[in-house]
Tab-separated table of C-alpha atoms in Angstrom:
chain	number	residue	atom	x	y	z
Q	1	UNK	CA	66.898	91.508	99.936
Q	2	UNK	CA	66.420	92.847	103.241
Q	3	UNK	CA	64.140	90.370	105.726
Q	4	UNK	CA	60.478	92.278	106.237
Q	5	UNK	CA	60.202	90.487	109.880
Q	6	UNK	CA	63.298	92.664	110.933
Q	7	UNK	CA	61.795	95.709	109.161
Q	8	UNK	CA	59.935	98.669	111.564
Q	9	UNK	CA	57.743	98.964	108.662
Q	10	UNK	CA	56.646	95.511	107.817
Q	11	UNK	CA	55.610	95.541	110.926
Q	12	UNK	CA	53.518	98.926	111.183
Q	13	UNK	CA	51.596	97.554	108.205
Q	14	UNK	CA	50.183	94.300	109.914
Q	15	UNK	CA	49.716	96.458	113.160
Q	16	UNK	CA	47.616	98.661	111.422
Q	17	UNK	CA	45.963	96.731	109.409
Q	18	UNK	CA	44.671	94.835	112.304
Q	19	UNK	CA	43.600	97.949	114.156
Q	20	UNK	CA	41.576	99.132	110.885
Q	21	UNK	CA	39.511	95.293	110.957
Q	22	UNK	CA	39.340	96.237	114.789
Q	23	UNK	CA	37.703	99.825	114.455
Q	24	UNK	CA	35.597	98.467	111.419
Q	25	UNK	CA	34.103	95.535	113.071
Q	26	UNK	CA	33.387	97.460	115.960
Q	27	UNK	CA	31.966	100.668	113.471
Q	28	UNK	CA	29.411	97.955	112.305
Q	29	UNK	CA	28.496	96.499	115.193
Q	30	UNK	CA	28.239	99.938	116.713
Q	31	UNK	CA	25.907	101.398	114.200
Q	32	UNK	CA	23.883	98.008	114.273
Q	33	UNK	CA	23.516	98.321	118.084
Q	34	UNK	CA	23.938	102.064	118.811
Q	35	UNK	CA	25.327	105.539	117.499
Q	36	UNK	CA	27.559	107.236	119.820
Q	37	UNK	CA	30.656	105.539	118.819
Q	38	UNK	CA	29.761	105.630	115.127
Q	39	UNK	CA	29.138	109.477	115.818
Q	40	UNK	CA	32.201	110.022	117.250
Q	41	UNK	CA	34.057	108.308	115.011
Q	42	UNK	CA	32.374	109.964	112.016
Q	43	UNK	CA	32.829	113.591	113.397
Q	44	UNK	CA	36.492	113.129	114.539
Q	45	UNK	CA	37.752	111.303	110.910
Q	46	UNK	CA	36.049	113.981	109.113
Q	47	UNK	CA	37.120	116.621	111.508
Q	48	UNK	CA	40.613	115.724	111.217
Q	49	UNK	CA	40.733	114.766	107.448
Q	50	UNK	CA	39.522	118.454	106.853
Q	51	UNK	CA	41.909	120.104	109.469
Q	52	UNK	CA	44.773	117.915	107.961
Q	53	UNK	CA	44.018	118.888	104.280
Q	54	UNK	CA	43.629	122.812	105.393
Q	55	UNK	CA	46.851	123.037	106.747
Q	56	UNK	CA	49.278	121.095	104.732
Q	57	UNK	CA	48.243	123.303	102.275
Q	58	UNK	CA	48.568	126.353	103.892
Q	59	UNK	CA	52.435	127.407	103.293
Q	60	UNK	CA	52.851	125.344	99.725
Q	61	UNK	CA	49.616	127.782	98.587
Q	62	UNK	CA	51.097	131.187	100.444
Q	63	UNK	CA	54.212	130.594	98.698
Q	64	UNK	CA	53.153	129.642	95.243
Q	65	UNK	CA	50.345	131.647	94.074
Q	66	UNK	CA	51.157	134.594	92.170
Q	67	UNK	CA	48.843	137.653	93.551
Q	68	UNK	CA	48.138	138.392	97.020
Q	69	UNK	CA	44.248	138.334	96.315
Q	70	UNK	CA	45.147	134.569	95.627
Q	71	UNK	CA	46.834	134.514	98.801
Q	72	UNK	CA	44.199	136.195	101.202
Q	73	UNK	CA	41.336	134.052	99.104
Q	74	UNK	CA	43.068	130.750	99.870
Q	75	UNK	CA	43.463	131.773	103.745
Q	76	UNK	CA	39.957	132.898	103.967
Q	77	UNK	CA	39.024	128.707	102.563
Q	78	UNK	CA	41.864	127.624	104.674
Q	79	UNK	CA	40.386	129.471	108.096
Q	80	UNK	CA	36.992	128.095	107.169
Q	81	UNK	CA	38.007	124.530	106.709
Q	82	UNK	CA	39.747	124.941	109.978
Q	83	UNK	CA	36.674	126.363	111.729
Q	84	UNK	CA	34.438	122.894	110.489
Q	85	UNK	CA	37.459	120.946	111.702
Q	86	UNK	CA	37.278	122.296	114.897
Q	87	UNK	CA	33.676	121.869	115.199
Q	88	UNK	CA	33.267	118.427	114.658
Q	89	UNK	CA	36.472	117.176	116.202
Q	90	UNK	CA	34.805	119.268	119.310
Q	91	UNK	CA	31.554	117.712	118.865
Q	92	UNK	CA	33.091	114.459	118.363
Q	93	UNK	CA	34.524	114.663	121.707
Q	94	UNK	CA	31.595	115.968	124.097
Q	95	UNK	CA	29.653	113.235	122.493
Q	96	UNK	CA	31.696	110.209	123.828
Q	97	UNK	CA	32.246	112.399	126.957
Q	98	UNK	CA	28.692	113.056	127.336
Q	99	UNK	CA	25.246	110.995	126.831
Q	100	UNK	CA	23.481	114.305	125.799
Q	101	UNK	CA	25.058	116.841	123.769
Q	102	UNK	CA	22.965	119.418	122.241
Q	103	UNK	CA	26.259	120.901	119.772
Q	104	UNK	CA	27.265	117.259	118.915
Q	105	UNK	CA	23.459	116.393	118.098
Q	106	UNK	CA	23.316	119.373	115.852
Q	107	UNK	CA	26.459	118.470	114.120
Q	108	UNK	CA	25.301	115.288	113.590
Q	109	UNK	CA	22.063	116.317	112.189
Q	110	UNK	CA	23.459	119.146	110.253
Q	111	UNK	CA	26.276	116.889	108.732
Q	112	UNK	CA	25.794	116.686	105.423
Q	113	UNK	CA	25.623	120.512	105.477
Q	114	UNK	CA	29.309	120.945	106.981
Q	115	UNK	CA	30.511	118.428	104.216
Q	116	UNK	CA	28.153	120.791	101.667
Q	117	UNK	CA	30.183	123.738	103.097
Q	118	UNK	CA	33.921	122.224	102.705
Q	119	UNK	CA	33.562	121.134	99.492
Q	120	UNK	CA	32.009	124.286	98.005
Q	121	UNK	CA	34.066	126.787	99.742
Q	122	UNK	CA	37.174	124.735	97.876
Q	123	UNK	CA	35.392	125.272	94.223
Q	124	UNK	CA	34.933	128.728	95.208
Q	125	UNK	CA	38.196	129.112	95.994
Q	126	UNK	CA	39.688	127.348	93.141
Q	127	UNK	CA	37.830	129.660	90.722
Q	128	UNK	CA	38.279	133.098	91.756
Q	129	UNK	CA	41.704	132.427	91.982
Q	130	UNK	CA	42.047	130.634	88.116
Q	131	UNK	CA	39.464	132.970	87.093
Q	132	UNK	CA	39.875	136.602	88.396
Q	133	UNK	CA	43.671	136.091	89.684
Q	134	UNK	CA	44.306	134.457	86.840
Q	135	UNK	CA	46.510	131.704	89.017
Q	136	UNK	CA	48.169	129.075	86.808
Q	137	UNK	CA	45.907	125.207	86.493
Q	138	UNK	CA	45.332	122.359	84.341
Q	139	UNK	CA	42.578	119.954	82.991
Q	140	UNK	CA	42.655	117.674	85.844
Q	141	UNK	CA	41.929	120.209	88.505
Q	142	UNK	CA	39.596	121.929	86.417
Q	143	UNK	CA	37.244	118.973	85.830
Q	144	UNK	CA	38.265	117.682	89.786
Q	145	UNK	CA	36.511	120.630	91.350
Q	146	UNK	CA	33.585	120.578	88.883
Q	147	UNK	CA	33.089	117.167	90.289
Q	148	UNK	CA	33.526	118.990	93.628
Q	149	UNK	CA	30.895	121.030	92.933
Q	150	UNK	CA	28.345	118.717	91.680
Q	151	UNK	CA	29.081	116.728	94.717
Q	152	UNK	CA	27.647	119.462	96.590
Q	153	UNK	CA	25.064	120.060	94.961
Q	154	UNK	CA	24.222	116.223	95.170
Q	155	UNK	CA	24.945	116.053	99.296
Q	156	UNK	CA	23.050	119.273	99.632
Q	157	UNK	CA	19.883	117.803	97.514
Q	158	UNK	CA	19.813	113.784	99.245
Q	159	UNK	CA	19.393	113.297	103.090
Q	160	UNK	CA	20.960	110.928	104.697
Q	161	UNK	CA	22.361	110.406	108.262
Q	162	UNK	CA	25.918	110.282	109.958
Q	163	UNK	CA	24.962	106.487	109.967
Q	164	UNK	CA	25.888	106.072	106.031
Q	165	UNK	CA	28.803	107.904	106.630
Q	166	UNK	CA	29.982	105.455	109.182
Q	167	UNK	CA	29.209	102.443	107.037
Q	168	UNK	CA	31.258	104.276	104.316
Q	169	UNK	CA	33.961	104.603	106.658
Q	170	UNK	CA	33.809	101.073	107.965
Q	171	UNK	CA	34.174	100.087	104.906
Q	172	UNK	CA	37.100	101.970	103.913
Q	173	UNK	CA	38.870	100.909	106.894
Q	174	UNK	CA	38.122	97.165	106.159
Q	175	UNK	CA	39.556	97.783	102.534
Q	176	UNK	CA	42.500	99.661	103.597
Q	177	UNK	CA	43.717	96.851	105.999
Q	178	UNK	CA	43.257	94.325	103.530
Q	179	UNK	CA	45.193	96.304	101.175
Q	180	UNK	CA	48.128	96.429	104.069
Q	181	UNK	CA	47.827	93.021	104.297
Q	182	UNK	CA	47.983	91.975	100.972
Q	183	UNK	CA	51.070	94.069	100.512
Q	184	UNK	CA	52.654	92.676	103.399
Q	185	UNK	CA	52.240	89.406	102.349
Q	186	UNK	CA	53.565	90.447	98.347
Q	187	UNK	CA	56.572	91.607	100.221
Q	188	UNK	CA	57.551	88.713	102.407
Q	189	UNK	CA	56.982	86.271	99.006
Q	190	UNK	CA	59.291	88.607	97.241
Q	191	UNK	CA	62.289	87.782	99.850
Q	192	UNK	CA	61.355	84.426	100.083
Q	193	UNK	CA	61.630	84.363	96.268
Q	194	UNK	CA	64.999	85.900	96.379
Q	195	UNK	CA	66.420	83.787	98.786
Q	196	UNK	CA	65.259	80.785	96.398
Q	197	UNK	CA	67.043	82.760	93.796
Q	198	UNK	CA	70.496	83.295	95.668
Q	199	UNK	CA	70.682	79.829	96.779
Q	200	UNK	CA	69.863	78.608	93.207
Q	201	UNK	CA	72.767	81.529	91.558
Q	202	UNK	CA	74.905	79.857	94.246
Q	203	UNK	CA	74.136	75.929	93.656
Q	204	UNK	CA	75.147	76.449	89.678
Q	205	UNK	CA	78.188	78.494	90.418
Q	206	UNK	CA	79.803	75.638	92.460
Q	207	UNK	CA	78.568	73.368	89.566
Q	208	UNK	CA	80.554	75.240	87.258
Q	209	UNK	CA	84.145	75.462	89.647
Q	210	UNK	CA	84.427	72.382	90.389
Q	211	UNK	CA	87.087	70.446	87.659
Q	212	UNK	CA	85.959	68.187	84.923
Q	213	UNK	CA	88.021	64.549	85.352
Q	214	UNK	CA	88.087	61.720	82.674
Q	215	UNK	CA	87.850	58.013	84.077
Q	216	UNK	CA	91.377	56.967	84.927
Q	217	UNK	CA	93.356	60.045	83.791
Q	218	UNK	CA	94.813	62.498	86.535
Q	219	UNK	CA	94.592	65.715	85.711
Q	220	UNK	CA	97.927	66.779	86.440
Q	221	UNK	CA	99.309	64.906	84.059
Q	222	UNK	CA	100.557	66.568	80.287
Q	223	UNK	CA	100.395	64.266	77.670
Q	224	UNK	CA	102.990	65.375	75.362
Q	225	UNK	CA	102.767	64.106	71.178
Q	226	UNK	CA	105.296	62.218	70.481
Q	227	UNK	CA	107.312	63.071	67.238
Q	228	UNK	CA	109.069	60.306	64.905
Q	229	UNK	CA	112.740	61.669	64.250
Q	230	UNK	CA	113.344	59.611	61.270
Q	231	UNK	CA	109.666	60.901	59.485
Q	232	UNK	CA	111.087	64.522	60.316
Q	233	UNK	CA	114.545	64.516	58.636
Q	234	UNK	CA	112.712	62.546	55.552
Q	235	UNK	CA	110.636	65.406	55.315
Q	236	UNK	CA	113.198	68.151	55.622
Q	237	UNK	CA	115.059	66.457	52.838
Q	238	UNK	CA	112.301	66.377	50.506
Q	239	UNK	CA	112.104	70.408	51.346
């Protein structure tokens, strides 16, 4: 088993996982002590998680669905996921840029509206194509976007502030790093564990090579039986 110290990877785990505690601690004691980190980081993870999710599924959708109302439905979702994205990553940015911003205030306000907007364009979406483009589905996606759509309903109906969304994300980030770490710790036990093994495997396989000698004997030596001459022609004469 391959060392995890001289892995790229192993290393990109504990590196991020201590950059997640970093940006989590400092979400907390941002929203505790002020909100223009907190909003940026807010608008710009939700910016980009929505202008990530629009277009890796751009090309997989053009070339799978079946009718080109399907197509031009998806890219109609897919341009207005792009257009939030671009608003709040925008917003994000003028507001750590600037101490007054009157588009990254509204955005801020309005944020639970924006959310309100991705998720229901996405049911919409997901219907008329399963419904009137009869596209193909299953069970899971079904009941996933009517949980998508009672989601919106719920954001649309409770107000809250980009300040719970921060804590949320704080939060994540804080359980995300642990999970890193925990893994990188599961995988540096496992080697150690293996190495145990191998030297173990290799400490009973000499056991076994190594020759077997009786007290005083040499092992070289053939012992031959030793056959009475007279007790052998006796017996061939009684044959």
């Amino acid at each position: 088993m391959k060392n995890p110290f001289k892995s790229y990877g192993f290393w990109a785990k504990i590196l991020a996982a201590a950059l997640l505690i970093t940006l989590g601690i400092w979400l907390i004691i941002d929203v505790s002590t002020g909100e223009k980190f907190a909003t940026f980081i807010v608008l710009m993870f939700t910016g980009l998680v929505a202008g990530v999710f629009a277009v890796i599924r751009l090309i997989p959708l053009i070339r799978t669905l079946k009718t080109g109302r399907g197509r031009i439905t998806c890219i109609v979702e897919i341009a207005i996921h792009l257009a939030l994205s671009v608003a709040m990553i925008f917003a994000a940015v003028v507001k750590i840029s600037k101490e007054n911003s009157e588009l990254a205030d509204f955005v801020y306000k309005y944020y639970r509206f924006f959310i309100a907007v991705f998720f229901y364009t996405r049911v919409v979406s997901y219907f008329m194509c399963v419904v009137l483009f009869k596209e193909e589905t299953d069970k899971i996606k079904f009941w996933v976007h009517i949980g998508l759509l009672s989601l919106t309903c719920l954001i649309c109906a409770v107000s809250f502030e980009g300040r719970t969304i921060a804590w949320i994300i704080a939060v994540i980030a804080l359980a995300c790093s642990i999970t890193l770490i925990v893994e990188g710790g599961m995988g540096y036990n496992r080697y150690r564990k293996a190495i145990a093994k191998d030297r173990e495997t290799k400490r009973k396989e000499s056991i076994v090579e190594e020759p077997l000698e009786m007290p005083g004997e040499d092992i070289n030596t053939i012992i031959i039986p030793h056959i009475d001459e007279k007790n052998q022609e006796d017996q061939i004469d009684i044959q």
